[in-house]
Short mmCIF file of C-alpha atoms in Angstrom, two decimals:
data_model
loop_
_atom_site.label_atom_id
_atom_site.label_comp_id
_atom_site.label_asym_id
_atom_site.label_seq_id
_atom_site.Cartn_x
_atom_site.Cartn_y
_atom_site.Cartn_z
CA UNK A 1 81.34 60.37 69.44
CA UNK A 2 84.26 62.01 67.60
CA UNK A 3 84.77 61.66 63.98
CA UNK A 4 87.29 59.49 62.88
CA UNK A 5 90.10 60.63 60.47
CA UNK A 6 90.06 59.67 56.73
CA UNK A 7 93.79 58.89 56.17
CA UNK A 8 95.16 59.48 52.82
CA UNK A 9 97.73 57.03 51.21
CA UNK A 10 99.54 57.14 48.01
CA UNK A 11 101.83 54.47 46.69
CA UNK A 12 104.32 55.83 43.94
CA UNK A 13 107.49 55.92 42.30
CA UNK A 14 108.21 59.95 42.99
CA UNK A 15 109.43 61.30 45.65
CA UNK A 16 107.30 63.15 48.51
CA UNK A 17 108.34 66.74 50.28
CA UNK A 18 107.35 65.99 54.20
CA UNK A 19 107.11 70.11 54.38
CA UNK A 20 104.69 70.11 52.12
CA UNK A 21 102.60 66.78 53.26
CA UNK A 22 102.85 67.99 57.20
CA UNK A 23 100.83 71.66 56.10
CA UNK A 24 98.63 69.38 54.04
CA UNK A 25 96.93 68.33 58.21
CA UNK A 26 97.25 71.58 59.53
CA UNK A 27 96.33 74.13 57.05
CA UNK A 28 92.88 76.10 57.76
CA UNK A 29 93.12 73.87 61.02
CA UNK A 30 92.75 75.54 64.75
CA UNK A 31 92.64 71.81 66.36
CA UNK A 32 95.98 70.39 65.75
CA UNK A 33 98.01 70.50 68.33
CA UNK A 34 100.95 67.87 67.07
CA UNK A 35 102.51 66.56 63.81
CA UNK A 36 104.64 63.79 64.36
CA UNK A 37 106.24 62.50 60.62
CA UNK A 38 108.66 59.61 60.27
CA UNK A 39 110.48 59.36 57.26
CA UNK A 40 112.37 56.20 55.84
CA UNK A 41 115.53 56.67 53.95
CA UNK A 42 117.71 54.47 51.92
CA UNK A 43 121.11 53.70 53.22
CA UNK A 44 124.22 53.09 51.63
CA UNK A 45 125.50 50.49 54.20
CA UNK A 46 128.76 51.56 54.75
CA UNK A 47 129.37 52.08 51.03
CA UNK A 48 128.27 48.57 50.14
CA UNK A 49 124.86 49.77 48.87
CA UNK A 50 124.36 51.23 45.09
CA UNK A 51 120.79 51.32 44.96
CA UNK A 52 117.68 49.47 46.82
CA UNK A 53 114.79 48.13 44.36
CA UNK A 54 111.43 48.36 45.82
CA UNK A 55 108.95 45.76 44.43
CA UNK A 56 105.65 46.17 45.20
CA UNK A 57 102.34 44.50 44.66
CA UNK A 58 100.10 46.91 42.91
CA UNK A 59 96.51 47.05 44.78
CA UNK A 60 97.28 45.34 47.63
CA UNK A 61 99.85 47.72 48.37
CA UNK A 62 97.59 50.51 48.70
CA UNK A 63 95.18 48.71 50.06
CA UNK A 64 97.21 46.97 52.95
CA UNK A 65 98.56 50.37 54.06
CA UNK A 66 94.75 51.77 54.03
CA UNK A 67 93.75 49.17 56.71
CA UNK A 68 96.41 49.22 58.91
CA UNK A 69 95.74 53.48 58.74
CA UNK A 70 92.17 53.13 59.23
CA UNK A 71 93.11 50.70 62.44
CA UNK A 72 95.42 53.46 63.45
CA UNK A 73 92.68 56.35 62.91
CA UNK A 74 90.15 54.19 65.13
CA UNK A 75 92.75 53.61 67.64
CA UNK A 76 94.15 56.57 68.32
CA UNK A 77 92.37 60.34 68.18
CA UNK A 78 93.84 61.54 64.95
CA UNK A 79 92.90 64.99 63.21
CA UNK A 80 95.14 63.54 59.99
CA UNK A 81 97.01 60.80 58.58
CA UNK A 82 98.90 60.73 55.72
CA UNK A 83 101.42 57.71 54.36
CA UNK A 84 103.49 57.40 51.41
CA UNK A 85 105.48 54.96 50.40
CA UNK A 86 107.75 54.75 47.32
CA UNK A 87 108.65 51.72 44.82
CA UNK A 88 110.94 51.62 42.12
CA UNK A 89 114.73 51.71 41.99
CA UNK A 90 115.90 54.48 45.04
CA UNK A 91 119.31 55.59 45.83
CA UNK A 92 121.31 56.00 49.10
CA UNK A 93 119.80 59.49 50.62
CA UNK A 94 116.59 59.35 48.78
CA UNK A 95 113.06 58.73 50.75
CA UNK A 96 111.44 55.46 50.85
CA UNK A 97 108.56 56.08 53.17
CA UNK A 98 106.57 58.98 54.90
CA UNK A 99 104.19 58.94 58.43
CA UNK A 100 102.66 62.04 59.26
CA UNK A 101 100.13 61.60 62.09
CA UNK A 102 98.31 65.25 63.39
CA UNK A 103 96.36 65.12 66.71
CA UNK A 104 95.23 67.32 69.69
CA UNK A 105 97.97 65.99 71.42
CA UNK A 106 101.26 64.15 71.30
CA UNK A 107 101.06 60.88 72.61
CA UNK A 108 98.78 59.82 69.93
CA UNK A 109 100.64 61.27 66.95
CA UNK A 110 103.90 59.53 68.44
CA UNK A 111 102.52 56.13 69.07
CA UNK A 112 100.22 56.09 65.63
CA UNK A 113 103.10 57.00 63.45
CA UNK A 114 104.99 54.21 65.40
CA UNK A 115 102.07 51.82 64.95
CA UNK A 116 101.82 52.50 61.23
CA UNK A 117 105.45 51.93 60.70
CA UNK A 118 105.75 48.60 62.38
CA UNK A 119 103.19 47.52 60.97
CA UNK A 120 104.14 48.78 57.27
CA UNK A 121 107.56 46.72 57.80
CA UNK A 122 105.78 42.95 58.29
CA UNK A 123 102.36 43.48 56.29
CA UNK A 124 102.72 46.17 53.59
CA UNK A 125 103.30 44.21 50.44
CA UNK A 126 106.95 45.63 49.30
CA UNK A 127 110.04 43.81 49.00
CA UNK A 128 113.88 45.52 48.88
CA UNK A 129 116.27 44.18 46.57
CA UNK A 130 119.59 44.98 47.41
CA UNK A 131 122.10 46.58 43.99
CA UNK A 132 125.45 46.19 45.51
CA UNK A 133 128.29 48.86 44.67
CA UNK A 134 130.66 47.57 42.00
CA UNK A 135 130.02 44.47 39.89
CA UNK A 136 129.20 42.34 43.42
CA UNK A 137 125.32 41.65 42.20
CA UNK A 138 121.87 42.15 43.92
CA UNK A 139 120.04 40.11 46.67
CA UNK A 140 116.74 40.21 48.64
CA UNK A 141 116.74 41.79 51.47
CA UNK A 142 115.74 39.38 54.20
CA UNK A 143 112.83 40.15 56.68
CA UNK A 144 113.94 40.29 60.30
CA UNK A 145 112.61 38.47 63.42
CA UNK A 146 112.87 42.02 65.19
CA UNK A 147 110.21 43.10 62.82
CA UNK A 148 107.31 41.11 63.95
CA UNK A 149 108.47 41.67 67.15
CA UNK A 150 107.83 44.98 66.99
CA UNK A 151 104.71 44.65 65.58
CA UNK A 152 103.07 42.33 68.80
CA UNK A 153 104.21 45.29 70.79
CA UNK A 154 100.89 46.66 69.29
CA UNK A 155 98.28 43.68 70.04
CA UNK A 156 95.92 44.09 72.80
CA UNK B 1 92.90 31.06 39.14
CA UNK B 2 95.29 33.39 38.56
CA UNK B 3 97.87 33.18 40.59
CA UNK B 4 100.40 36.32 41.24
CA UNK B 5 104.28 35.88 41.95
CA UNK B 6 106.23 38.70 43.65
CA UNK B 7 110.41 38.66 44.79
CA UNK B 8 112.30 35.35 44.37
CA UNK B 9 109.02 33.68 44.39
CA UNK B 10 108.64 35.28 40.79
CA UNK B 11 112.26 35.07 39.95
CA UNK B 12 112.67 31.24 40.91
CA UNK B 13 109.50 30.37 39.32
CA UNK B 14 110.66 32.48 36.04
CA UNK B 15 106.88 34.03 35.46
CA UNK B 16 105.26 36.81 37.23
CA UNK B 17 101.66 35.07 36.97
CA UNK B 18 99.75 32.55 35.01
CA UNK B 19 96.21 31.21 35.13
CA UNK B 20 95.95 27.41 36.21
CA UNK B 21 92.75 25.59 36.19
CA UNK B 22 92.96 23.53 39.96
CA UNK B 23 92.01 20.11 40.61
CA UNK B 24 89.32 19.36 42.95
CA UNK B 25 90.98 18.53 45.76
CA UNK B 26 92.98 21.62 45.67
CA UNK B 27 90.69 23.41 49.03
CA UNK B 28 93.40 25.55 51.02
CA UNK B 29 96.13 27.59 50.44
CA UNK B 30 98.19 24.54 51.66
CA UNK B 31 97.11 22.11 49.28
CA UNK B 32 97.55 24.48 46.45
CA UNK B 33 101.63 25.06 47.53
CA UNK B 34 101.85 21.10 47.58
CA UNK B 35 100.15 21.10 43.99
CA UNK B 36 102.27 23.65 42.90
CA UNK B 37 105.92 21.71 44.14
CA UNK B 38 104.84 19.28 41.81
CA UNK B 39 104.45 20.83 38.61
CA UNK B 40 108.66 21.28 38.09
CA UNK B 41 112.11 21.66 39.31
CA UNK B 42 111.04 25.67 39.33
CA UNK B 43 108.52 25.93 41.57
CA UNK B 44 110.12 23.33 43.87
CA UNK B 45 112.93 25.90 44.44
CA UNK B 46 110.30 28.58 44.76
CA UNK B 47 108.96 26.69 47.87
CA UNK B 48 111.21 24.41 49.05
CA UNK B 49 110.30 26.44 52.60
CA UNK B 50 106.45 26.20 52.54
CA UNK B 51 106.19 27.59 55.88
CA UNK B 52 108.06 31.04 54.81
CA UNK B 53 105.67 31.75 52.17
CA UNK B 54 103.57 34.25 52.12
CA UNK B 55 100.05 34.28 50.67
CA UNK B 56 97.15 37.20 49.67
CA UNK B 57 93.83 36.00 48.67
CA UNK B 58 91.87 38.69 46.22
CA UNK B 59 94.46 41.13 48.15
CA UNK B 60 94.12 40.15 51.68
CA UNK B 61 96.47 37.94 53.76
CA UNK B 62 95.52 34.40 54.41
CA UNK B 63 97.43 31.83 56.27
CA UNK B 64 97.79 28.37 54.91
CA UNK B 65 94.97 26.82 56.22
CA UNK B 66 92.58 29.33 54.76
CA UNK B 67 90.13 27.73 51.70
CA UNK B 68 90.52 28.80 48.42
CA UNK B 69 87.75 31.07 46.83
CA UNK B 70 86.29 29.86 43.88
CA UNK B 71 87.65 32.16 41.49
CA UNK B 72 89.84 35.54 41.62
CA UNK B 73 93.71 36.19 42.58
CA UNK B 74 95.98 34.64 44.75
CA UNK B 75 99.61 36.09 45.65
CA UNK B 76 102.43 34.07 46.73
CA UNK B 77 105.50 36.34 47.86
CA UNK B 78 108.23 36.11 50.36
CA UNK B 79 107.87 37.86 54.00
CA UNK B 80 107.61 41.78 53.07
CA UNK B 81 110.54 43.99 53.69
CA UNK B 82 108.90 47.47 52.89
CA UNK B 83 108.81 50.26 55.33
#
C-alpha cells in the first residue's frame, strides 16, 4: 500500500510564483521523477478585455478544490499536489490559477494536473465577470458546454 | 435557513444572503426555487431558468431533487466559470 499524497490548496487574492510552488514538491525529495504545472492566465481578448473579476464562494471554494485533489491523489500515484487559485479583480497577463502535480513518473503528473483542471472549470465555486475596455460595461462570463465535456472524459 | 447568493443570482436578487424561515412543505431544493419565484419580481428574474441553477447544501453540491437539511446554508449560484 503506498501512501497517498496530502495536496495543499490555497484560495487567495495574491498572486503565486510557480518556481517557487514547483521546489515546494521536490525539495529534500530523491523520488520525484516529474513536475507537471499548468497555469491559468487572464486574457485580454483581442483588446476587448480590461480586467476579469473573480467571485468566489468563500469555504466552499477551498473546500471543492480539496475533494476533487484528494480524488486526484487517490487516483493517480502522486508524490505532491499543490493548487492555487486566485479571486479578486485580475488583469490581462496576470495568473488566475496554478496545478503542480509531482510523481515517479509522467503520465500521472500529466493526466492529474489535467484532471484537476477540468474539473476546477465545472465544480470549483468561482465565477468571471468580464470589465470590458472603454466605457462598454461588464458581463458574466458564461459557462461552456465544452467544459463538462471535458470533465466526463474523466468518469469511469 | 440562510440562504447564500453568488453572480447574477446575487445581483438580480439585489442581496447577497438573508435568513428565511421555510414553510413546511418546502422538502427539496426544487420546492424551495418554486417558493422562492414567488416572493417578487426579483427573484423571478433570478430564476426564471430553474434548471440552470446551481445549488450547494452546507458547501456541497446537490441537485434539485436533493431534501433540504433542517438547518444550515444553502448556495444558489450560476454554473461556475473558475479555472
Amino acid at each position: 500500500m503506498t501512501s497517498v499524497c496530502e495536496p495543499l490548496v490555497r484560495v487567495q487574492a495574491g498572486d503565486f510564483d510557480l518556481a517557487t510552488e514547483a521546489r515546494r514538491l521536490s525539495d529534500g525529495r530523491r523520488d520525484v521523477g516529474a513536475i507537471v504545472s499548468f497555469t491559468g492566465l487572464c486574457r485580454d481578448e483581442d483588446g476587448r478585455l480590461e480586467a476579469l473579476e473573480l467571485e468566489h464562494y468563500p469555504g466552499m471554494a477551498e473546500a471543492e478544490i480539496g475533494r476533487i485533489a484528494d480524488e486526484a491523489a487517490q487516483r493517480w500515484p502522486l508524490s505532491g499536489l499543490t493548487v492555487i487559485h486566485r479571486f479578486g479583480r485580475i488583469a490581462p497577463g496576470e495568473n488566475i490559477v496554478l496545478v503542480v502535480a509531482a510523481s515517479a513518473h509522467r503520465r500521472a503528473a500529466f493526466e492529474a494536473a489535467d484532471f484537476l483542471m477540468d474539473y476546477l472549470k465545472s465544480r470549483a465555486p468561482f465565477w468571471k465577470k468580464e470589465h470590458a475596455a472603454g466605457e462598454t460595461g461588464a458581463g458574466w462570463v458564461e459557462a461552456k458546454d465544452r467544459d463538462q465535456e471535458d470533465m466526463k472524459r474523466w468518469e469511469r | 435557513m440562510k440562504l447564500i447568493y453568488f453572480a447574477w443570482v446575487r445581483e438580480r436578487i439585489g442581496l447577497p444572503e438573508e435568513t428565511v424561515d421555510l414553510p413546511a412543505d418546502v422538502k427539496t431544493v426544487a420546492d424551495l426555487l418554486n417558493w422562492l419565484k414567488e416572493r417578487g419580481e426579483n427573484y423571478e428574474t433570478a430564476l426564471e431558468r430553474p434548471e440552470v441553477i446551481r445549488v450547494a447544501i452546507n458547501q456541497e453540491h446537490a441537485d434539485h431533487a436533493a431534501p433540504l437539511p433542517a438547518n444550515g446554508e444553502i448556495a444558489l449560484f450560476p454554473p461556475m466559470t473558475g479555472g
